[in-house]
């Protein structure tokens, strides 16, 4: 298998589209000197959506492309024309991808089945055009809202490579040899510990179009759950497997007892992942070729008694009982797989194209009363600032006359005049608001 299969993490940034701006416009008709306002609303920004797809197997798509932007909403236009909404951006990821918020580490979605989807960044709301600002006092409003910025989020994608079967066991017991014999994997095999550093994956062909994926999980040693060896890092590759094949060295070629090895590995497994430890386990006693028949039978019976479990003697070297082992594995996963596929088929009915997203665009709520601060920069020069003020400036373009009036009205209601007076602002002083300078008048 290519090394790509192990790219199981990616960090990407997603941007919801910005809402289009509302527009200030007036009807132009022949012989009508001053038409009414007809500025339309901006469209909403598109959302970024992540969808699990059976077309994808890895996260390699994200190795180079790391920024994903949904389309912005178009600005409104005259003649009450609404700007077009931005298109959603759909990012396809493999089934089995976990989506985390990179900054908070919060799990946003666990995309277990095909066509599950999650909105990861909402678009911003389009601004309203000047037709919305007519009232009894203002017949020709020169004010329209700006579109709101979409959400930005940094995500961590994590793919658990989906193996159907995990091969576990002490180092050097023959895990890689077994996977090389039963599957298309071509792992390194050698007579020392930690030959395998990252999991090998292979496809086992059972004929009749039946196949399953095995993973050889290396590095499980005493203390693995505390970070000794590498094994705990790899167990996630088999967290969703149907069953485990646990290999022991029945020849005890390294002087350790098979039963001790068995318990050590079980303990690590249970400490790292109780969930995984609950899976069905098939025990295979490898290197049977190194013992004569009588000794082998004796040891197998003995081990079966001690563990109180059935054990299949095998030899990855001579292929003894390999088919027996495979049939046993296949028999067990077949039924579980049918159940899982039923679930998958159910979820396929919810193809995202057919689903209407029920997502509200991001909006900025303009407070009725705002909090502000006045900074005195110099004699006669002041600035109005604060978070609420920034929100106001984001919503209403200060270069539009009526927008300016609206902003000042809101500030006025919030006690601007009084605050300025208290600070000793005098007639003719300069007061900045955003990039606009006013001359102060009582
Ligand atoms: N005689 C005999 N030797 C075997 C058998 N299976 C594996 N071996 C040998 O045991 C040694 C270790 O085999 P590997 O398949 O590399 O073992 P592993 O469990 O993958 O080891 P690590 O990757 O280090 O965890 C190699 O020298 C193999 O040739 C077997 O059935 N019989
Ligand atoms: Mg190995």
XYZ file of N, CA and C in Angstrom, residues 180-417:
714
model
N 1.478 -10.389 4.866
C 2.095 -10.542 3.543
C 1.599 -11.814 2.851
N 1.222 -12.788 3.668
C 0.768 -14.071 3.125
C -0.711 -14.014 2.720
N -1.480 -13.257 3.486
C -2.931 -13.272 3.219
C -3.403 -12.124 2.338
N -2.587 -11.081 2.167
C -3.084 -9.901 1.441
C -2.076 -9.431 0.413
N -2.406 -8.312 -0.215
C -1.512 -7.724 -1.220
C -0.425 -6.842 -0.586
N -0.420 -6.737 0.734
C 0.582 -5.882 1.377
C 1.975 -6.497 1.251
N 2.977 -5.626 1.122
C 4.365 -6.107 0.990
C 5.213 -5.463 2.085
N 4.992 -5.873 3.293
C 5.705 -5.232 4.402
C 7.123 -5.766 4.559
N 7.899 -5.024 5.325
C 9.235 -5.485 5.679
C 9.109 -6.523 6.792
N 9.863 -7.580 6.643
C 9.827 -8.656 7.643
C 11.254 -8.907 8.098
N 11.494 -8.944 9.378
C 12.859 -9.213 9.847
C 12.804 -9.730 11.272
N 13.886 -10.382 11.642
C 13.903 -11.063 12.930
C 14.381 -10.159 14.071
N 13.699 -9.052 14.259
C 13.956 -8.223 15.439
C 12.682 -7.435 15.771
N 12.664 -6.827 16.955
C 11.478 -6.075 17.379
C 11.371 -4.742 16.644
N 10.175 -4.294 16.465
C 9.884 -2.993 15.826
C 10.379 -2.918 14.383
N 10.304 -4.026 13.688
C 10.588 -3.984 12.255
C 9.563 -3.082 11.583
N 8.326 -3.250 11.982
C 7.252 -2.446 11.411
C 7.057 -1.210 12.285
N 7.085 -0.045 11.634
C 6.948 1.192 12.409
C 5.603 1.868 12.210
N 5.032 1.678 11.042
C 3.678 2.191 10.838
C 2.822 1.041 10.323
N 1.521 1.105 10.578
C 0.671 -0.035 10.212
C 0.731 -0.361 8.725
N 0.743 -1.635 8.421
C 0.582 -2.091 7.037
C -0.888 -2.377 6.826
N -1.377 -1.949 5.679
C -2.740 -2.313 5.337
C -2.740 -3.178 4.100
N -3.632 -4.130 4.057
C -3.709 -4.984 2.887
C -5.143 -5.429 2.641
N -5.404 -5.766 1.396
C -6.732 -6.256 1.043
C -6.662 -7.771 0.888
N -7.527 -8.463 1.598
C -7.577 -9.919 1.509
C -8.707 -10.294 0.559
N -8.356 -11.048 -0.457
C -9.360 -11.439 -1.442
C -9.908 -12.822 -1.097
N -11.208 -12.901 -0.858
C -11.814 -14.174 -0.478
C -12.485 -14.853 -1.668
N -12.357 -14.296 -2.856
C -13.050 -14.849 -4.022
C -14.503 -14.410 -4.039
N -15.183 -14.630 -5.176
C -16.584 -14.226 -5.338
C -16.786 -12.738 -5.051
N -15.778 -11.947 -5.305
C -15.914 -10.498 -5.076
C -15.894 -10.112 -3.616
N -15.625 -11.068 -2.756
C -15.558 -10.740 -1.333
C -14.130 -10.382 -0.932
N -14.018 -9.310 -0.201
C -12.686 -8.947 0.288
C -12.822 -8.167 1.586
N -11.751 -8.094 2.307
C -11.748 -7.238 3.490
C -10.352 -6.663 3.704
N -10.295 -5.626 4.515
C -9.035 -4.913 4.725
C -8.454 -5.304 6.078
N -7.195 -5.699 6.054
C -6.517 -6.015 7.322
C -5.453 -4.965 7.601
N -5.240 -4.730 8.864
C -4.172 -3.816 9.275
C -3.285 -4.546 10.265
N -1.996 -4.427 10.032
C -0.996 -5.019 10.924
C -0.586 -3.899 11.876
N -0.979 -4.021 13.126
C -0.749 -2.946 14.097
C 0.515 -3.230 14.899
N 1.581 -2.503 14.593
C 2.862 -2.767 15.256
C 2.999 -1.982 16.560
N 4.005 -2.298 17.310
C 4.407 -1.451 18.423
C 3.615 -1.604 19.704
N 2.747 -2.612 19.767
C 2.070 -2.843 21.041
C 3.018 -3.611 21.948
N 3.459 -2.952 22.984
C 4.401 -3.554 23.929
C 3.963 -3.145 25.334
N 4.529 -3.757 26.354
C 4.153 -3.313 27.701
C 4.406 -1.815 27.849
N 3.408 -1.109 28.335
C 3.559 0.341 28.519
C 3.145 1.154 27.305
N 2.633 0.488 26.282
C 2.263 1.212 25.054
C 1.245 2.316 25.339
N 0.328 2.044 26.254
C -0.696 3.051 26.529
C -0.091 4.294 27.181
N 1.128 4.154 27.729
C 1.803 5.325 28.301
C 2.767 5.939 27.313
N 2.726 5.453 26.083
C 3.548 6.066 25.050
C 4.829 5.294 24.742
N 5.071 4.196 25.446
C 6.214 3.347 25.096
C 5.886 2.661 23.772
N 6.853 2.575 22.889
C 6.551 2.018 21.570
C 5.665 2.999 20.830
N 4.943 2.539 19.848
C 4.115 3.455 19.070
C 2.688 2.956 18.957
N 2.473 1.780 19.550
C 1.243 1.043 19.270
C -0.036 1.795 19.511
N -0.088 2.587 20.605
C -1.362 3.227 20.914
C -1.778 4.196 19.825
N -0.765 4.790 19.170
C -1.091 5.744 18.110
C -1.813 5.060 16.959
N -1.533 3.796 16.795
C -2.052 3.113 15.613
C -3.375 2.401 15.857
N -3.695 2.224 17.113
C -4.921 1.477 17.377
C -6.134 2.163 16.775
N -6.032 3.504 16.608
C -7.174 4.197 16.021
C -7.460 3.732 14.595
N -6.457 3.177 13.943
C -6.686 2.661 12.589
C -7.673 1.498 12.591
N -7.768 0.847 13.732
C -8.660 -0.326 13.758
C -9.829 -0.146 14.727
N -10.031 1.099 15.161
C -11.107 1.309 16.123
C -12.466 0.851 15.606
N -12.622 0.915 14.305
C -13.928 0.518 13.769
C -13.893 -0.852 13.092
N -12.883 -1.623 13.364
C -12.796 -2.929 12.708
C -13.869 -3.864 13.270
N -14.080 -4.949 12.565
C -15.072 -5.928 13.030
C -14.464 -6.881 14.044
N -13.199 -7.246 13.806
C -12.596 -8.176 14.752
C -11.075 -8.056 14.758
N -10.481 -8.664 15.750
C -9.031 -8.647 15.909
C -8.493 -10.053 15.734
N -7.299 -10.152 15.139
C -6.578 -11.419 15.153
C -5.379 -11.198 16.063
N -5.355 -11.948 17.108
C -4.286 -11.784 18.097
C -3.276 -12.922 17.891
N -2.053 -12.551 17.562
C -1.042 -13.572 17.275
C -0.103 -13.760 18.466
N 0.103 -15.008 18.809
C 1.151 -15.318 19.792
C 2.161 -16.260 19.126
N 3.364 -16.285 19.678
C 4.418 -17.164 19.159
C 4.387 -18.451 19.982
N 3.786 -19.480 19.394
C 3.622 -20.726 20.150
C 4.958 -21.464 20.316
N 5.924 -21.123 19.456
C 7.240 -21.771 19.588
C 8.027 -21.148 20.748
N 7.558 -20.019 21.208
C 8.205 -19.281 22.309
C 9.689 -19.088 22.007
N 9.950 -18.712 20.765
C 11.327 -18.636 20.265
C 12.159 -17.571 20.974
N 11.490 -16.645 21.633
C 12.265 -15.603 22.312
C 12.285 -15.796 23.831
N 11.801 -16.954 24.256
C 11.897 -17.274 25.672
C 10.741 -16.770 26.526
N 9.838 -15.973 25.927
C 8.679 -15.533 26.708
C 7.561 -16.555 26.537
N 6.700 -16.625 27.536
C 5.591 -17.560 27.452
C 4.457 -16.958 26.626
N 3.858 -17.763 25.778
C 2.777 -17.285 24.911
C 1.645 -16.689 25.738
N 1.316 -17.350 26.841
C 0.183 -16.837 27.635
C 0.507 -15.472 28.249
N 1.768 -15.272 28.663
C 2.159 -13.966 29.223
C 2.031 -12.874 28.164
N 2.560 -13.178 26.984
C 2.440 -12.219 25.871
C 0.979 -11.851 25.651
N 0.151 -12.889 25.669
C -1.269 -12.664 25.413
C -1.844 -11.675 26.420
N -1.569 -11.901 27.670
C -2.143 -11.026 28.707
C -1.582 -9.603 28.640
N -0.302 -9.501 28.346
C 0.318 -8.170 28.242
C -0.377 -7.344 27.153
N -0.562 -7.964 26.008
C -1.182 -7.245 24.893
C -2.634 -6.887 25.213
N -3.329 -7.840 25.833
C -4.720 -7.555 26.220
C -4.798 -6.380 27.174
N -3.850 -6.316 28.078
C -3.868 -5.235 29.058
C -3.663 -3.877 28.369
N -2.714 -3.841 27.451
C -2.473 -2.589 26.725
C -3.717 -2.165 25.961
N -4.318 -3.150 25.336
C -5.513 -2.897 24.530
C -6.612 -2.304 25.397
N -6.840 -2.935 26.531
C -7.914 -2.477 27.396
C -7.631 -1.092 27.963
N -6.372 -0.815 28.228
C -6.040 0.499 28.764
C -6.198 1.574 27.707
N -5.819 1.246 26.511
C -5.906 2.276 25.473
C -7.323 2.445 24.966
N -7.990 1.345 24.726
C -9.309 1.440 24.110
C -10.220 0.303 24.566
N -10.943 0.532 25.638
C -11.862 -0.484 26.127
C -12.870 -0.895 25.048
N -13.172 0.093 24.200
C -14.112 -0.141 23.102
C -13.564 -1.233 22.174
N -12.307 -1.059 21.824
C -11.628 -1.995 20.927
C -11.457 -3.356 21.603
N -11.193 -3.308 22.887
C -10.957 -4.552 23.620
C -12.202 -5.438 23.643
N -13.360 -4.827 23.439
C -14.609 -5.598 23.449
C -14.842 -6.364 22.156
N -14.082 -6.016 21.116
C -14.326 -6.654 19.814
C -14.007 -8.142 19.857
N -14.656 -8.801 18.947
C -14.397 -10.216 18.796
C -12.906 -10.448 18.511
N -12.344 -11.460 19.142
C -10.909 -11.711 18.969
C -10.695 -13.169 18.571
N -9.869 -13.342 17.553
C -9.507 -14.700 17.146
C -8.023 -14.870 17.473
N -7.704 -15.917 18.204
C -6.313 -16.101 18.614
C -5.633 -17.105 17.690
N -4.504 -16.680 17.146
C -3.740 -17.572 16.269
C -2.366 -17.799 16.877
N -1.978 -19.050 16.979
C -0.668 -19.395 17.541
C 0.286 -19.641 16.383
N 1.160 -18.667 16.150
C 2.027 -18.708 14.959
C 3.355 -19.443 15.240
N 4.075 -19.669 14.173
C 5.375 -20.363 14.197
C 5.217 -21.818 14.639
N 4.046 -22.378 14.288
C 3.774 -23.770 14.634
C 4.761 -24.714 13.955
N 5.321 -24.247 12.822
C 6.260 -25.097 12.075
C 7.531 -25.398 12.864
N 7.789 -24.620 13.892
C 9.020 -24.819 14.659
C 8.884 -25.930 15.714
N 7.681 -26.461 15.848
C 7.462 -27.508 16.855
C 7.044 -28.802 16.172
N 7.370 -29.963 16.803
C 6.829 -31.190 16.218
C 5.372 -31.334 16.651
N 4.690 -32.213 15.981
C 3.242 -32.290 16.120
C 2.815 -32.505 17.565
N 3.525 -33.401 18.204
C 3.164 -33.764 19.567
C 3.287 -32.558 20.502
N 4.441 -31.877 20.390
C 4.703 -30.707 21.228
C 3.679 -29.608 20.945
N 3.400 -29.405 19.651
C 2.437 -28.371 19.258
C 1.085 -28.637 19.906
N 0.593 -29.873 19.741
C -0.726 -30.209 20.294
C -0.764 -29.984 21.802
N 0.300 -30.401 22.436
C 0.385 -30.255 23.882
C 0.266 -28.759 24.281
N 1.071 -27.946 23.578
C 1.090 -26.519 23.929
C -0.247 -25.836 23.632
N -0.837 -26.224 22.495
C -2.127 -25.605 22.137
C -3.181 -25.946 23.198
N -3.255 -27.221 23.553
C -4.231 -27.638 24.564
C -4.014 -26.904 25.880
N -2.755 -26.835 26.241
C -2.364 -26.158 27.469
C -2.786 -24.685 27.472
N -2.482 -24.010 26.351
C -2.806 -22.584 26.233
C -4.325 -22.373 26.214
N -5.016 -23.254 25.488
C -6.486 -23.147 25.428
C -7.077 -23.248 26.821
N -6.505 -24.162 27.611
C -6.990 -24.335 28.979
C -6.742 -23.082 29.810
N -5.541 -22.575 29.681
C -5.161 -21.409 30.497
C -5.967 -20.163 30.141
N -6.123 -19.935 28.852
C -6.850 -18.728 28.437
C -8.352 -18.969 28.385
N -8.721 -20.256 28.439
C -10.120 -20.638 28.291
C -10.700 -20.107 26.984
N -9.903 -20.231 25.925
C -10.346 -19.756 24.603
C -9.860 -20.713 23.537
N -10.568 -20.676 22.397
C -10.157 -21.521 21.280
C -8.943 -20.901 20.591
N -8.009 -21.721 20.182
C -6.799 -21.196 19.546
C -6.535 -21.943 18.243
N -6.199 -21.187 17.209
C -5.891 -21.824 15.927
C -4.375 -21.837 15.747
N -3.768 -23.017 15.679
C -2.333 -23.051 15.405
C -2.104 -22.739 13.929
N -1.161 -21.857 13.647
C -0.862 -21.538 12.241
C 0.643 -21.442 12.041
N 1.016 -21.404 10.771
C 2.382 -21.031 10.431
C 2.313 -20.095 9.231
N 2.692 -18.860 9.469
C 2.709 -17.910 8.355
C 3.802 -18.314 7.372
N 4.842 -18.980 7.895
C 5.964 -19.386 7.043
C 5.562 -20.508 6.090
N 4.866 -21.529 6.570
C 4.505 -22.661 5.703
C 3.052 -22.589 5.224
N 2.343 -21.585 5.669
C 0.922 -21.369 5.336
C -0.011 -22.411 5.953
N 0.484 -23.120 6.918
C -0.357 -24.102 7.599
C -1.544 -23.405 8.270
N -2.740 -23.918 7.994
C -3.986 -23.419 8.604
C -4.342 -21.970 8.276
N -3.652 -21.413 7.287
C -3.943 -20.009 6.967
C -5.364 -19.861 6.436
N -5.766 -20.801 5.573
C -7.137 -20.723 5.054
C -8.174 -20.915 6.144
N -7.855 -21.783 7.042
C -8.768 -22.018 8.165
C -8.972 -20.716 8.948
N -7.858 -20.048 9.203
C -7.927 -18.775 9.930
C -8.752 -17.745 9.156
N -8.475 -17.653 7.849
C -9.187 -16.672 7.040
C -10.689 -16.951 7.000
N -11.024 -18.227 6.876
C -12.451 -18.570 6.835
C -13.140 -18.198 8.139
N -12.455 -18.442 9.197
C -12.994 -18.107 10.506
C -13.246 -16.591 10.607
N -12.239 -15.834 10.154
C -12.352 -14.364 10.198
C -13.513 -13.906 9.326
N -13.518 -14.414 8.107
C -14.525 -13.984 7.139
C -15.934 -14.313 7.616
N -16.101 -15.522 8.118
C -17.389 -15.967 8.633
C -17.921 -14.960 9.663
N -17.009 -14.511 10.499
C -17.411 -13.602 11.560
C -17.735 -12.204 11.079
N -16.948 -11.707 10.132
C -17.206 -10.318 9.743
C -18.360 -10.193 8.743
N -18.677 -11.292 8.069
C -19.701 -11.176 7.025
C -21.032 -10.671 7.577
N -21.471 -11.289 8.650
C -22.771 -10.900 9.207
C -22.754 -9.476 9.761
N -21.648 -9.153 10.429
C -21.557 -7.800 10.984
C -21.566 -6.771 9.867
N -20.948 -7.145 8.771
C -20.856 -6.209 7.661
C -22.222 -5.970 7.017
N -22.995 -7.014 6.908
C -24.334 -6.857 6.323
C -25.136 -5.843 7.144
N -25.028 -5.970 8.453
C -25.730 -5.019 9.320
C -25.254 -3.594 9.081
N -23.938 -3.462 8.995
C -23.401 -2.107 8.826
C -23.804 -1.534 7.467
N -23.814 -2.408 6.451
C -24.193 -1.908 5.127
C -25.649 -1.455 5.072
N -26.470 -2.143 5.829
C -27.873 -1.716 5.891
C -27.965 -0.290 6.417
N -27.174 -0.028 7.442
C -27.160 1.332 8.001
C -26.679 2.331 6.959
N -25.646 1.921 6.225
C -25.080 2.822 5.224
C -26.111 3.121 4.143
N -26.816 2.068 3.707
C -27.818 2.268 2.663
C -28.902 3.224 3.134
N -29.274 3.096 4.383
C -30.267 4.005 4.940
C -29.783 5.446 4.818
N -28.512 5.641 5.181
C -28.016 7.018 5.194
C -27.830 7.553 3.779
N -27.653 6.652 2.806
C -27.497 7.097 1.421
C -28.739 7.800 0.901
N -29.866 7.464 1.506
C -31.111 8.115 1.060
C -31.088 9.605 1.366
N -30.198 10.011 2.229
C -30.115 11.427 2.575
C -29.003 12.124 1.819
N -28.970 11.932 0.511
C -27.924 12.601 -0.256
C -28.021 14.107 -0.036
N -26.896 14.768 0.169
C -26.948 16.175 0.568
C -27.544 17.067 -0.512
N -27.385 16.656 -1.780
C -27.949 17.466 -2.866
C -29.459 17.614 -2.699
N -30.042 16.586 -2.100
C -31.506 16.591 -2.003
C -31.983 17.269 -0.725
N -31.058 17.541 0.147
C -31.459 18.105 1.427
C -31.433 19.620 1.372
N -32.483 20.216 1.866
C -32.472 21.672 1.973
C -31.767 22.028 3.252
N -30.713 22.800 3.126
C -29.990 23.208 4.327
C -30.852 24.176 5.105
N -30.891 23.953 6.386
C -31.651 24.860 7.211
C -30.674 25.695 8.034
N -29.964 26.544 7.314
C -28.903 27.305 7.975
C -29.186 28.788 7.837
N -29.169 29.465 8.937
C -29.352 30.922 8.880
C -27.994 31.586 8.670
N -27.928 32.566 7.790
C -26.656 33.265 7.604
C -26.262 34.025 8.871
N -24.981 34.254 8.976
C -24.469 35.006 10.123
C -24.971 36.440 10.028
N -25.459 36.974 11.096
C -25.937 38.356 11.075
C -25.311 39.111 12.240
N -25.234 40.401 12.070
C -24.746 41.227 13.179
C -25.952 41.942 13.764
N -26.152 41.711 15.014
C -27.250 42.357 15.719
C -26.771 43.756 16.125
N -27.447 44.786 15.634
C -27.037 46.141 16.039
C -27.755 46.504 17.332
N -27.013 46.763 18.389
C -27.670 47.074 19.655
C -28.397 48.417 19.586
N -29.521 48.508 20.306
C -30.295 49.766 20.278
C -29.531 50.854 21.021
N -28.900 50.427 22.104
C -28.057 51.344 22.859
C -26.644 50.794 22.780
N -25.715 51.608 22.374
C -24.356 51.092 22.229
C -23.442 51.672 23.303
N -22.428 50.876 23.610
C -21.409 51.401 24.520
C -20.249 51.905 23.689
N -19.733 53.038 24.083
C -18.635 53.611 23.294
C -17.632 54.251 24.229
N -16.476 54.531 23.668
C -15.452 55.246 24.414
C -15.011 56.440 23.590
N -14.576 57.468 24.270
C -14.032 58.617 23.543
C -12.546 58.710 23.882
N -11.759 58.745 22.846
C -10.317 58.925 23.075
C -9.964 60.365 22.702
N -9.224 61.018 23.588
C -8.757 62.369 23.248
C -7.346 62.236 22.688
N -7.196 62.498 21.403
C -5.892 62.329 20.762
C -5.006 63.559 20.962
N -5.670 64.689 20.999
C -4.919 65.934 21.083
C -5.918 67.018 21.466
N -5.442 68.237 21.665
C -6.353 69.348 21.938
C -7.323 69.469 20.773
N -8.610 69.323 21.050
C -9.606 69.527 20.004
C -9.765 68.352 19.046
N -9.113 67.196 19.330
C -9.259 66.032 18.435
C -9.660 64.797 19.239
N -10.793 64.248 18.882
C -11.352 63.127 19.641
C -11.720 61.990 18.694
N -11.830 60.771 19.267
C -12.321 59.652 18.445
C -13.343 58.844 19.237
N -14.397 58.440 18.542
C -15.411 57.568 19.163
C -15.073 56.139 18.792
N -14.851 55.279 19.765
C -14.485 53.885 19.460
C -15.259 52.911 20.358
N -14.896 51.648 20.240
C -15.526 50.601 21.055
C -16.065 49.490 20.185
N -16.305 48.344 20.791
C -16.762 47.185 20.016
C -18.108 47.437 19.346
N -19.021 48.013 20.115
C -20.349 48.288 19.554
C -20.262 49.261 18.380
N -19.339 50.213 18.521
C -19.178 51.201 17.451
C -18.670 50.503 16.186
N -17.745 49.560 16.387
C -17.245 48.801 15.236
C -18.372 48.038 14.546
N -19.260 47.472 15.377
C -20.398 46.743 14.808
C -21.262 47.687 13.965
N -21.517 48.854 14.520
C -22.313 49.848 13.777
C -21.658 50.180 12.436
N -20.346 50.356 12.493
C -19.625 50.741 11.274
C -19.573 49.598 10.271
N -19.649 48.358 10.806
C -19.665 47.201 9.904
C -20.990 47.077 9.196
N -22.036 47.480 9.874
C -23.376 47.306 9.320
C -23.743 48.466 8.385
N -23.387 49.690 8.799
C -23.799 50.856 8.012
C -22.585 51.569 7.438
N -22.536 51.735 6.120
C -21.393 52.398 5.489
C -21.414 53.885 5.828
N -20.404 54.327 6.508
C -20.407 55.683 7.039
C -20.298 56.736 5.942
N -19.880 56.296 4.744
C -19.804 57.267 3.654
C -21.176 57.569 3.042
N -22.219 56.841 3.454
C -23.563 57.194 2.983
C -24.199 58.153 3.982
N -24.802 59.203 3.450
C -25.272 60.287 4.320
C -26.260 59.791 5.378
N -27.291 59.074 4.938
C -28.310 58.677 5.914
C -27.797 57.594 6.853
N -26.813 56.814 6.363
C -26.202 55.812 7.236
C -25.492 56.525 8.370
N -24.813 57.625 7.994
C -24.115 58.444 8.979
C -25.103 58.978 10.014
N -26.196 59.489 9.503
C -27.213 60.038 10.407
C -27.728 58.956 11.346
N -27.960 57.773 10.768
C -28.475 56.658 11.575
C -27.483 56.297 12.693
N -26.200 56.210 12.321
C -25.178 55.870 13.316
C -25.166 56.925 14.419
N -25.209 58.184 13.998
C -25.161 59.268 14.988
C -26.408 59.269 15.871
N -27.536 58.928 15.265
C -28.791 58.862 16.042
C -28.676 57.823 17.156
N -28.141 56.661 16.761
C -28.004 55.588 17.752
C -27.031 56.010 18.855
N -25.939 56.649 18.451
C -24.956 57.110 19.440
C -25.568 58.196 20.335
N -26.343 59.042 19.709
C -27.006 60.128 20.429
C -27.890 59.561 21.533
N -28.694 58.542 21.144
C -29.593 57.899 22.125
C -28.796 57.254 23.243
N -27.565 56.915 22.951
C -26.733 56.231 23.945
C -25.922 57.224 24.775
N -26.215 58.509 24.598
C -25.600 59.511 25.476
C -24.327 60.140 24.952
N -24.177 60.201 23.627
C -22.947 60.746 23.050
C -22.718 62.217 23.424
N -23.759 63.007 23.206
C -23.678 64.459 23.415
C -23.172 64.787 24.827
